[in-house]
Amino acid sequence: MDTKKLRIKYNNDWPKSFEFPMEEAFLNKLHSKGLQQALVSCDLGYSDEYLFQFYLGYLIDALDMLPKRPDLAFDHVWKALDSEFFLVQQEIGNQNCSRFDGFVDRILNDGKSSAVFLNYLPLIPYQTCEYAAKRVIEASSEADNHAKTLFSRAKNSLGTSFVEKFVAKYPPGANGKPTPADQRKAGRLLKLIFSGNEVDLASDKFSFSDEELSKFLIKVILANSRNERFHGGVFPPFRSSSAKLATYAHAYYLLHISYGLLLDVFLYRDHGVVQSSEVISTMNNNSTIFSLLFGELS
């Protein structure tokens, strides 16, 4: 039965439920590795502070979505992070400062945070790189405010020179999209960058710091993915005929990154609910699980 018929059957059978083909394949992969979940949660101590409990509410909603819906789990964690972005911006006292940049600066420079999410930079799945490349190339036309914002964020993260040369090498076609071949090549170039390699582009050499890659990851990849999902711009991923294991890799990558960032918020806000060593241990376990499940796709 194809997924179109399965979606109708799921609706008509509800409240009974069943797994779609890729959901079943993912669960089989999980169990074959001896795992119940693709994310390890960090034990937290008690605090009655409002901000901690506010963020924790979103976090436990996220955990309820696992293991089958990492995309929805990411959405919930992002809600907590988005509130934090604006709070950090307010504390900086400069509304012209990007809330994303201010947050990254806080994570990387506050001595209380672990910044362990940086370990995930070279683990970025190829599909995530291809997604980012396609969106930046499409946004280069700056056809509307959303595209202008996305393209500006890309240039502010990786530099105007690199992004303009990147788009010139892999330009959008008449339909506003790169060709499939260019999209794959552009994705591979981003993968090389996130793996710490220097790259040649239009006779110039480019390499990027952890800070630059972190800002691109958060303000371009994570933020745009969340915006598309919030505004209904993408097809529900796992109950589609095009769903693959790589679809789970992309969604779990966004979730793991955002989860690690939220744990760092708990650290630098000094809620007293977790120690840096515990965050590092948890996220190291998570990166091991991620590599075990999706390493061949990265």
CSV table of C-alpha atoms in Angstrom, one decimal, residues 128-282:
chain,number,residue,atom,x,y,z
A,128,THR,CA,21.5,18.5,6.4
A,129,CYS,CA,24.3,20.1,4.4
A,130,GLU,CA,22.4,19.6,1.2
A,131,TYR,CA,19.3,21.1,2.8
A,132,ALA,CA,21.3,24.2,3.9
A,133,ALA,CA,23.0,24.6,0.5
A,134,LYS,CA,19.7,24.4,-1.4
A,135,ARG,CA,18.0,27.0,0.9
A,136,VAL,CA,20.9,29.5,0.7
A,137,ILE,CA,21.0,29.2,-3.1
A,138,GLU,CA,17.2,29.6,-3.4
A,139,ALA,CA,17.4,32.7,-1.0
A,140,SER,CA,20.1,34.4,-3.1
A,141,SER,CA,17.4,35.8,-5.4
A,142,GLU,CA,16.1,37.7,-2.3
A,143,ALA,CA,12.6,37.5,-3.8
A,144,ASP,CA,10.8,38.2,-0.5
A,145,ASN,CA,11.6,39.3,3.0
A,146,HIS,CA,12.1,35.7,4.2
A,147,ALA,CA,14.7,35.1,1.4
A,148,LYS,CA,16.4,38.4,2.2
A,149,THR,CA,16.6,37.5,5.9
A,150,LEU,CA,18.0,34.0,5.2
A,151,PHE,CA,20.6,35.2,2.7
A,152,SER,CA,21.7,38.0,5.0
A,153,ARG,CA,22.1,35.5,7.9
A,154,ALA,CA,24.2,33.2,5.7
A,155,LYS,CA,26.5,36.1,4.7
A,156,ASN,CA,26.7,37.3,8.3
A,157,SER,CA,27.7,33.8,9.4
A,158,LEU,CA,30.2,32.6,6.7
A,159,GLY,CA,31.1,35.9,5.1
A,160,THR,CA,29.8,37.8,2.1
A,161,SER,CA,32.7,36.7,-0.1
A,162,PHE,CA,32.3,33.0,0.5
A,163,VAL,CA,28.5,33.0,0.1
A,164,GLU,CA,28.5,35.1,-3.1
A,165,LYS,CA,31.2,32.8,-4.6
A,166,PHE,CA,29.3,29.8,-3.4
A,167,VAL,CA,26.1,30.9,-5.2
A,168,ALA,CA,28.0,31.9,-8.3
A,169,LYS,CA,29.5,28.4,-8.5
A,170,TYR,CA,26.1,26.7,-7.8
A,171,PRO,CA,23.6,29.2,-9.2
A,172,PRO,CA,19.8,28.9,-9.1
A,173,GLY,CA,18.2,28.0,-12.4
A,174,ALA,CA,15.1,29.6,-14.0
A,175,ASN,CA,12.9,27.9,-11.4
A,176,GLY,CA,14.9,29.6,-8.6
A,177,LYS,CA,16.5,26.2,-7.5
A,178,PRO,CA,19.9,24.7,-8.1
A,179,THR,CA,20.1,21.7,-10.4
A,180,PRO,CA,20.1,18.4,-8.6
A,181,ALA,CA,23.8,17.9,-9.5
A,182,ASP,CA,24.8,21.3,-8.2
A,183,GLN,CA,22.7,20.8,-5.1
A,184,ARG,CA,24.6,17.6,-4.3
A,185,LYS,CA,28.0,19.3,-5.0
A,186,ALA,CA,27.1,22.3,-2.9
A,187,GLY,CA,26.0,20.0,0.0
A,188,ARG,CA,29.4,18.2,-0.2
A,189,LEU,CA,31.2,21.5,0.0
A,190,LEU,CA,29.4,22.5,3.2
A,191,LYS,CA,30.1,19.0,4.6
A,192,LEU,CA,33.8,19.6,4.0
A,193,ILE,CA,33.6,22.9,5.8
A,194,PHE,CA,31.9,21.5,8.8
A,195,SER,CA,34.5,18.7,8.9
A,196,GLY,CA,37.1,21.4,9.5
A,197,ASN,CA,38.6,21.4,6.0
A,198,GLU,CA,39.9,24.4,4.1
A,199,VAL,CA,38.2,24.7,0.7
A,200,ASP,CA,39.1,26.4,-2.6
A,201,LEU,CA,36.3,28.4,-4.2
A,202,ALA,CA,36.9,30.7,-7.2
A,203,SER,CA,40.6,30.9,-6.6
A,204,ASP,CA,40.2,31.8,-3.0
A,205,LYS,CA,40.8,29.6,0.1
A,206,PHE,CA,38.2,29.6,2.9
A,207,SER,CA,38.3,28.1,6.4
A,208,PHE,CA,35.9,28.8,9.2
A,209,SER,CA,36.0,29.1,13.0
A,210,ASP,CA,33.8,27.2,15.4
A,211,GLU,CA,32.0,30.5,16.0
A,212,GLU,CA,31.2,31.1,12.3
A,213,LEU,CA,30.0,27.5,11.8
A,214,SER,CA,27.9,27.7,15.0
A,215,LYS,CA,26.2,30.8,13.9
A,216,PHE,CA,25.5,29.3,10.5
A,217,LEU,CA,24.2,26.2,12.1
A,218,ILE,CA,21.8,28.0,14.5
A,219,LYS,CA,20.6,31.0,12.6
A,220,VAL,CA,20.5,29.5,9.1
A,221,ILE,CA,19.9,25.7,9.4
A,222,LEU,CA,18.0,25.3,12.7
A,223,ALA,CA,16.1,28.6,12.5
A,224,ASN,CA,15.0,28.1,8.9
A,225,SER,CA,14.0,24.5,9.5
A,226,ARG,CA,11.8,25.6,12.4
A,227,ASN,CA,10.3,28.5,10.4
A,228,GLU,CA,9.4,26.2,7.5
A,229,ARG,CA,7.8,23.7,9.7
A,230,PHE,CA,5.9,26.4,11.7
A,231,HIS,CA,4.5,27.9,8.5
A,232,GLY,CA,3.6,24.6,6.9
A,233,GLY,CA,6.3,25.0,4.2
A,234,VAL,CA,7.4,21.3,4.2
A,235,PHE,CA,5.6,18.0,3.8
A,236,PRO,CA,5.4,15.9,7.1
A,237,PRO,CA,8.6,14.0,6.7
A,238,PHE,CA,8.2,10.5,8.0
A,239,ARG,CA,4.9,9.6,6.5
A,240,SER,CA,6.0,10.5,2.9
A,241,SER,CA,7.0,8.2,0.1
A,242,SER,CA,10.3,10.0,-0.1
A,243,ALA,CA,11.2,9.4,3.6
A,244,LYS,CA,14.5,7.7,4.1
A,245,LEU,CA,16.8,6.9,7.1
A,246,ALA,CA,18.6,10.1,6.2
A,247,THR,CA,15.4,11.9,7.0
A,248,TYR,CA,15.7,10.7,10.5
A,249,ALA,CA,19.4,11.6,10.6
A,250,HIS,CA,18.6,15.2,9.7
A,251,ALA,CA,15.8,15.5,12.2
A,252,TYR,CA,17.8,13.9,15.0
A,253,TYR,CA,20.8,16.1,14.3
A,254,LEU,CA,18.7,19.2,14.8
A,255,LEU,CA,17.3,17.8,18.0
A,256,HIS,CA,20.6,16.7,19.4
A,257,ILE,CA,22.1,20.2,18.7
A,258,SER,CA,19.2,22.0,20.2
A,259,TYR,CA,19.1,19.7,23.3
A,260,GLY,CA,22.8,20.3,24.0
A,261,LEU,CA,22.2,24.1,23.7
A,262,LEU,CA,19.3,24.0,26.1
A,263,LEU,CA,21.5,22.1,28.7
A,264,ASP,CA,24.0,24.8,28.3
A,265,VAL,CA,21.3,27.4,29.1
A,266,PHE,CA,20.6,25.5,32.3
A,267,LEU,CA,24.4,25.8,33.1
A,268,TYR,CA,25.0,29.4,32.4
A,269,ARG,CA,21.7,30.5,34.0
A,270,ASP,CA,23.1,28.8,37.1
A,271,HIS,CA,19.9,27.0,38.0
A,272,GLY,CA,21.9,24.5,40.0
A,273,VAL,CA,20.2,21.5,38.4
A,274,VAL,CA,23.1,20.0,36.5
A,275,GLN,CA,26.9,20.1,36.4
A,276,SER,CA,29.0,20.8,33.3
A,277,SER,CA,30.7,17.4,33.6
A,278,GLU,CA,27.2,15.8,33.5
A,279,VAL,CA,26.2,17.7,30.4
A,280,ILE,CA,29.5,16.8,28.6
A,281,SER,CA,29.0,13.1,29.6
A,282,THR,CA,25.4,13.0,28.4
